[in-house]
CSV table of C-alpha atoms in Angstrom, one decimal:
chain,number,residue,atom,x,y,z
T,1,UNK,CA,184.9,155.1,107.4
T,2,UNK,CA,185.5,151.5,108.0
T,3,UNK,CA,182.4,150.6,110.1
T,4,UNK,CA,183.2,147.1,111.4
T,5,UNK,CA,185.7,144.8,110.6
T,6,UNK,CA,186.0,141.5,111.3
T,7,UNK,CA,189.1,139.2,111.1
T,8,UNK,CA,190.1,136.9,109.9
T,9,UNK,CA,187.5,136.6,106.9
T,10,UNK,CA,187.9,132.8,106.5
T,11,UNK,CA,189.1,130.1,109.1
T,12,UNK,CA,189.7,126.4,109.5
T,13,UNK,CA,190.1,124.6,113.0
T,14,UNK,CA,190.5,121.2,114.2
T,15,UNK,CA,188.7,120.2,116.9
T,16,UNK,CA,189.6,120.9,120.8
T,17,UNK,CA,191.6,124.0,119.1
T,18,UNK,CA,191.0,127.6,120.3
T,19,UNK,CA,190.9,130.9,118.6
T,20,UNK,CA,189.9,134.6,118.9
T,21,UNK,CA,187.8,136.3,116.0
T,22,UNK,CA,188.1,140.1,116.6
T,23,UNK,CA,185.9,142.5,115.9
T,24,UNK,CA,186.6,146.8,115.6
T,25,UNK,CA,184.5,149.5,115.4
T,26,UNK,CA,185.3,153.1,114.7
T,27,UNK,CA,182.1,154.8,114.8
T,28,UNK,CA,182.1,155.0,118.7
T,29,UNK,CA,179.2,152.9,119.4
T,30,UNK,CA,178.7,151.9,122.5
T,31,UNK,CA,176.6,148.2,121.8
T,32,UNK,CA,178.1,145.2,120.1
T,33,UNK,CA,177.4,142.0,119.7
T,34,UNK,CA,178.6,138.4,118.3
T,35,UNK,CA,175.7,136.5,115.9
T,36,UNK,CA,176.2,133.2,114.2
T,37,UNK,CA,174.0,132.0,111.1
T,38,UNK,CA,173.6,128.8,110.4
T,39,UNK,CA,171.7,127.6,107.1
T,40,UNK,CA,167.8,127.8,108.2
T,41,UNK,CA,168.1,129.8,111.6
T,42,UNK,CA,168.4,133.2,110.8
T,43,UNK,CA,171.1,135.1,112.7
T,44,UNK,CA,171.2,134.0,117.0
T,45,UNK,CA,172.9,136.0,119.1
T,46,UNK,CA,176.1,134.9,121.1
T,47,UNK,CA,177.2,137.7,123.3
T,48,UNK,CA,176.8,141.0,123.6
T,49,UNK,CA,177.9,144.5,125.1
T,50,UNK,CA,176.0,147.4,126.3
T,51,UNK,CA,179.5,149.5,126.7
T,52,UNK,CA,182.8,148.8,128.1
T,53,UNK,CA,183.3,146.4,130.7
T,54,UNK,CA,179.9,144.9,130.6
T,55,UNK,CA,179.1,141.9,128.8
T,56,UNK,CA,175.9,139.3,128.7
T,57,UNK,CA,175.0,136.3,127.3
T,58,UNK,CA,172.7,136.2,124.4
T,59,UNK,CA,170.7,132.7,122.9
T,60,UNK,CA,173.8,130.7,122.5
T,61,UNK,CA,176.3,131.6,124.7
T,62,UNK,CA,178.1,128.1,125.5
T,63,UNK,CA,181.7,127.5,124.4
T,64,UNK,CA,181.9,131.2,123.5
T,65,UNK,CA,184.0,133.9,125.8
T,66,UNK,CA,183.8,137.6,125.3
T,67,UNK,CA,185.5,140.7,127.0
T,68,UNK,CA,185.2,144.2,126.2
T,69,UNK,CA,188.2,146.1,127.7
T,70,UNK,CA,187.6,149.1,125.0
T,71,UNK,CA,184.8,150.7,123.5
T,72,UNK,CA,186.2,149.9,119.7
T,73,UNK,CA,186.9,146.2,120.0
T,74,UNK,CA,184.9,142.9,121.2
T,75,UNK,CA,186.8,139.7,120.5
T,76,UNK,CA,185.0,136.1,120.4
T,77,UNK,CA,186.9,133.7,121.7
T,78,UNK,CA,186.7,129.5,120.8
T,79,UNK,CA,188.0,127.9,123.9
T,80,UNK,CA,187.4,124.6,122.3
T,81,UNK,CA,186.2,124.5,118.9
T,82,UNK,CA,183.7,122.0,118.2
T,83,UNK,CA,182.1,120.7,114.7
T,84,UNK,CA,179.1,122.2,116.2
T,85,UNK,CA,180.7,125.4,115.8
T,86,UNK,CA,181.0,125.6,112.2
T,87,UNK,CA,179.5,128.4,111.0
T,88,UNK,CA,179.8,132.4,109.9
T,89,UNK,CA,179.9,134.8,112.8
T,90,UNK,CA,178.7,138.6,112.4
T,91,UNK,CA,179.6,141.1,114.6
T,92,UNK,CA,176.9,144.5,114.7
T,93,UNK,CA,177.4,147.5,116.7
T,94,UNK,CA,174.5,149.7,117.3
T,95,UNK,CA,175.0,153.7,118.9
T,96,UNK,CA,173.0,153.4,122.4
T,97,UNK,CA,169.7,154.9,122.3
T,98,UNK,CA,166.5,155.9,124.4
T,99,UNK,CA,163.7,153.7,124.8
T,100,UNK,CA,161.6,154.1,121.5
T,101,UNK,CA,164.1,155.8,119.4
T,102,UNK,CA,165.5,154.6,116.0
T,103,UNK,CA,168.5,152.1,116.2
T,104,UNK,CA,170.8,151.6,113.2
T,105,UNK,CA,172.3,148.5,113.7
T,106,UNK,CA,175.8,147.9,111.2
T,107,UNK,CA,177.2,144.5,110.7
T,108,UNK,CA,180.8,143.2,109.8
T,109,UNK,CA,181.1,141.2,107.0
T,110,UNK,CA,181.3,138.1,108.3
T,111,UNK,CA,183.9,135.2,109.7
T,112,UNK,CA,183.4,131.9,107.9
T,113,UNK,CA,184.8,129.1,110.4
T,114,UNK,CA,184.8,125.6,109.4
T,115,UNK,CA,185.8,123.5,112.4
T,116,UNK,CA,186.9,119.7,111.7
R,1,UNK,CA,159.4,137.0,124.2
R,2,UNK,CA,159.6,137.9,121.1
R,3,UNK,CA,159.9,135.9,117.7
R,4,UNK,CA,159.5,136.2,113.6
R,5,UNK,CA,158.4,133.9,111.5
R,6,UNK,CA,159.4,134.2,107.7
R,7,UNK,CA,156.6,132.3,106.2
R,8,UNK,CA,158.8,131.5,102.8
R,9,UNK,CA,161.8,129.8,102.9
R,10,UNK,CA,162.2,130.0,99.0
R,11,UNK,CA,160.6,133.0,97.0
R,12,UNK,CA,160.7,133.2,92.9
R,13,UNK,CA,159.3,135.9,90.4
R,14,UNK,CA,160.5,137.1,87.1
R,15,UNK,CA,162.1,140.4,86.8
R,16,UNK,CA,159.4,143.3,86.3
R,17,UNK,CA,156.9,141.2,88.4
R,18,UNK,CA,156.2,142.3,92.4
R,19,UNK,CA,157.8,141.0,95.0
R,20,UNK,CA,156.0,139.6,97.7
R,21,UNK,CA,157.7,138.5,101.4
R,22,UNK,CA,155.5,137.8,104.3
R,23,UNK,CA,156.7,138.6,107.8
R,24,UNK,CA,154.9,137.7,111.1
R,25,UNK,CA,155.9,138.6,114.4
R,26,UNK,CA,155.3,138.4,117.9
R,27,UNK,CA,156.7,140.4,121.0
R,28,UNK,CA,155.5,141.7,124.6
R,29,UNK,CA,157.1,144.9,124.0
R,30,UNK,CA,156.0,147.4,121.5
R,31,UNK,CA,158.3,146.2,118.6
R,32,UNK,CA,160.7,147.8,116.4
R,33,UNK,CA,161.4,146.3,113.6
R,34,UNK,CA,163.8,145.6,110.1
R,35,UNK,CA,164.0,144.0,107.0
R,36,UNK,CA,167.4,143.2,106.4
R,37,UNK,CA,169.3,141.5,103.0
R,38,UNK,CA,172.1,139.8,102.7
R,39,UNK,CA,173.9,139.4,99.2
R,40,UNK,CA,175.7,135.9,98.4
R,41,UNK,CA,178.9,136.0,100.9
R,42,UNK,CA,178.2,139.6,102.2
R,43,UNK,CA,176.7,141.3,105.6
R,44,UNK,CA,173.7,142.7,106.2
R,45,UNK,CA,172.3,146.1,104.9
R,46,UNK,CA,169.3,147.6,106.6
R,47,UNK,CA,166.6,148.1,104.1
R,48,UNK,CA,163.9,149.1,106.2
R,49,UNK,CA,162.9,150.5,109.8
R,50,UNK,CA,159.2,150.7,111.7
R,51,UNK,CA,159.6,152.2,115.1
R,52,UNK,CA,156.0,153.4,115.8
R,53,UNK,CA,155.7,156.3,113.1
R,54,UNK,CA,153.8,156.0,109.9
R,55,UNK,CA,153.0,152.1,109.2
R,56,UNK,CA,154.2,152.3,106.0
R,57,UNK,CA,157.6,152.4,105.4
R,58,UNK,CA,159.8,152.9,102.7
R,59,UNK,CA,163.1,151.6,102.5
R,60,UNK,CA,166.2,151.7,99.8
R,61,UNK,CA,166.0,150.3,96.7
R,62,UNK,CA,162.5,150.6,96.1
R,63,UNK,CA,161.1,148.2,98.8
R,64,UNK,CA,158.3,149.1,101.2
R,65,UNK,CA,156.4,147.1,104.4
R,66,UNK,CA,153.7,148.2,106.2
R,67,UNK,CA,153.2,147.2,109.7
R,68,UNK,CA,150.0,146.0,110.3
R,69,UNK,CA,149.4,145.4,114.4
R,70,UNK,CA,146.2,143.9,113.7
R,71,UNK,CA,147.6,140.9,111.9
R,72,UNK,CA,150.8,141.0,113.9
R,73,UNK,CA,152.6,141.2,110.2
R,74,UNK,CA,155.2,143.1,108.4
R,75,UNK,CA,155.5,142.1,104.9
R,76,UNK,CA,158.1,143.3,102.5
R,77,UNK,CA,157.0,144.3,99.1
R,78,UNK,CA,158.6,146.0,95.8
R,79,UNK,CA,156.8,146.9,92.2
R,80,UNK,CA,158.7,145.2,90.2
R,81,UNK,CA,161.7,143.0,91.2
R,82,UNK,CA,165.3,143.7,89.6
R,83,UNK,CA,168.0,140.9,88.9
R,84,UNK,CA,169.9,142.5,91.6
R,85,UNK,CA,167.6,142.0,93.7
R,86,UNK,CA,168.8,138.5,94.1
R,87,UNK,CA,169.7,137.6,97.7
R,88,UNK,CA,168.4,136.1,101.5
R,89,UNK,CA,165.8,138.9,103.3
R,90,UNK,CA,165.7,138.5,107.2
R,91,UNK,CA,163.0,140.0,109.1
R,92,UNK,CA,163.8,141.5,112.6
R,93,UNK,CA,162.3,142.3,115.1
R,94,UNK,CA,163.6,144.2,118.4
R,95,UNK,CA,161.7,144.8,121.8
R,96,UNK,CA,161.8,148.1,123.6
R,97,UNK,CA,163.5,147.4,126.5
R,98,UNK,CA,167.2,147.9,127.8
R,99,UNK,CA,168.2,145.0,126.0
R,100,UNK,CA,167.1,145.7,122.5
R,101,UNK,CA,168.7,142.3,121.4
R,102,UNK,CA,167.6,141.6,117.6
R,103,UNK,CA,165.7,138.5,117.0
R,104,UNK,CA,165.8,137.9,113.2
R,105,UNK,CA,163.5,135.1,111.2
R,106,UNK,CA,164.7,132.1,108.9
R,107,UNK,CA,165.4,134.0,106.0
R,108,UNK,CA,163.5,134.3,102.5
R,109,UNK,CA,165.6,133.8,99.6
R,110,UNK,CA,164.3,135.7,96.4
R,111,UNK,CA,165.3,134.3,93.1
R,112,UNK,CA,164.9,136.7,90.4
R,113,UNK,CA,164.4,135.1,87.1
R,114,UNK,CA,165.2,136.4,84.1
């Protein structure tokens, strides 16, 4: 099973460039979401999903797009990259769950932009 | 609302000593939450779970926390540290509602000397 993966692992942009970093699942799950960590801050989240065709905005949503045409995949999308958006991005899919229950929550391994 | 604070940025022991990392939390909503580590240029791997059952849990490896509402805290321990256990430990914590966004702390990194 491949869990999540995340592409592409590494990734330089200049500035006022744009640029999609995907995201698959194969486990069927029907939550996603798009974190960035930044040295100090823990993990804030971007966007997220709660299935297919619904999206929301999470703590940091500007200069960020998401769309979720199909349960397995949840692209990011840079319209404009900034320096300000330097960073590693995780994606995490959870299964969806009833209030109270246990939720196992699997991360991607991680895109490491650089923006100059 | 809901929010973590990781009261140690920086944590150091010498392997075969305990390990030691505090947690606090706060939320509106009966909290789940998770201790999760991160290895130098990896994801995250769950380590640990509390969802309302028994306030101690146990998690892989040979780490434990015990939720203690009372002191709004949920502090990660293990017997006696391991060179591999080396890394950055987040606490998380997640409210019970339809959202069930993760809010995760600063981050403790454990050094394991040798």
């Amino acid at each position: 099973n491949a869990g999540v993966t995340q592409t592409p692992k590494f990734q330089v942009l200049k500035t006022g460039q744009s640029m999609t970093l995907q995201c698959a699942q194969d486990m069927n799950h029907e939550y996603m979401s798009w974190y960035r960590q930044d040295p100090g801050m823990g993990l804030r989240l971007i966007h997220y999903s709660v299935g297919a065709g619904i999206t929301d905005q999470g703590e940091v949503p500007n200069g960020y797009n998401v769309s979720r045409s199909t349960t397995e995949d949840f692209p990011l999308r840079l319209l404009s990259a900034a320096p300000s958006q330097t960073s590693v991005y995780f994606c995490a899919c959870r299964p969806r769950a009833g209030r109270g229950s246990l939720d196992g929550y699997t991360f991607g391994s991680g895109t490491r932009l650089t923006v100059v | 609302a809901q929010s973590v604070t990781q009261l140690d940025s920086h944590v150091s022991v010498s392997e075969g000593t305990p390990v030691l990392l505090r947690c606090n939390y706060s939320s509106s909503y009966s909290p789940s939450l998770f201790w999760y580590v991160q290895h130098p240029n990896k994801g995250l791997q769950l380590l640990l779970k509390y969802t309302s059952a028994a306030t101690l849990v146990k998690g892989i490896n040979g780490f434990e926390a015990e939720f203690k509402k009372s002191e709004t805290s949920f502090h990660l321990t293990k017997p006696s540290a391991h060179m591999s256990d080396a890394a950055e430990y987040f606490c998380v914590v997640t409210a019970d509602t339809g959202r069930r966004a993760l809010t995760f702390g600063s981050g403790t990194r454990l050094q394991v000397q040798p």
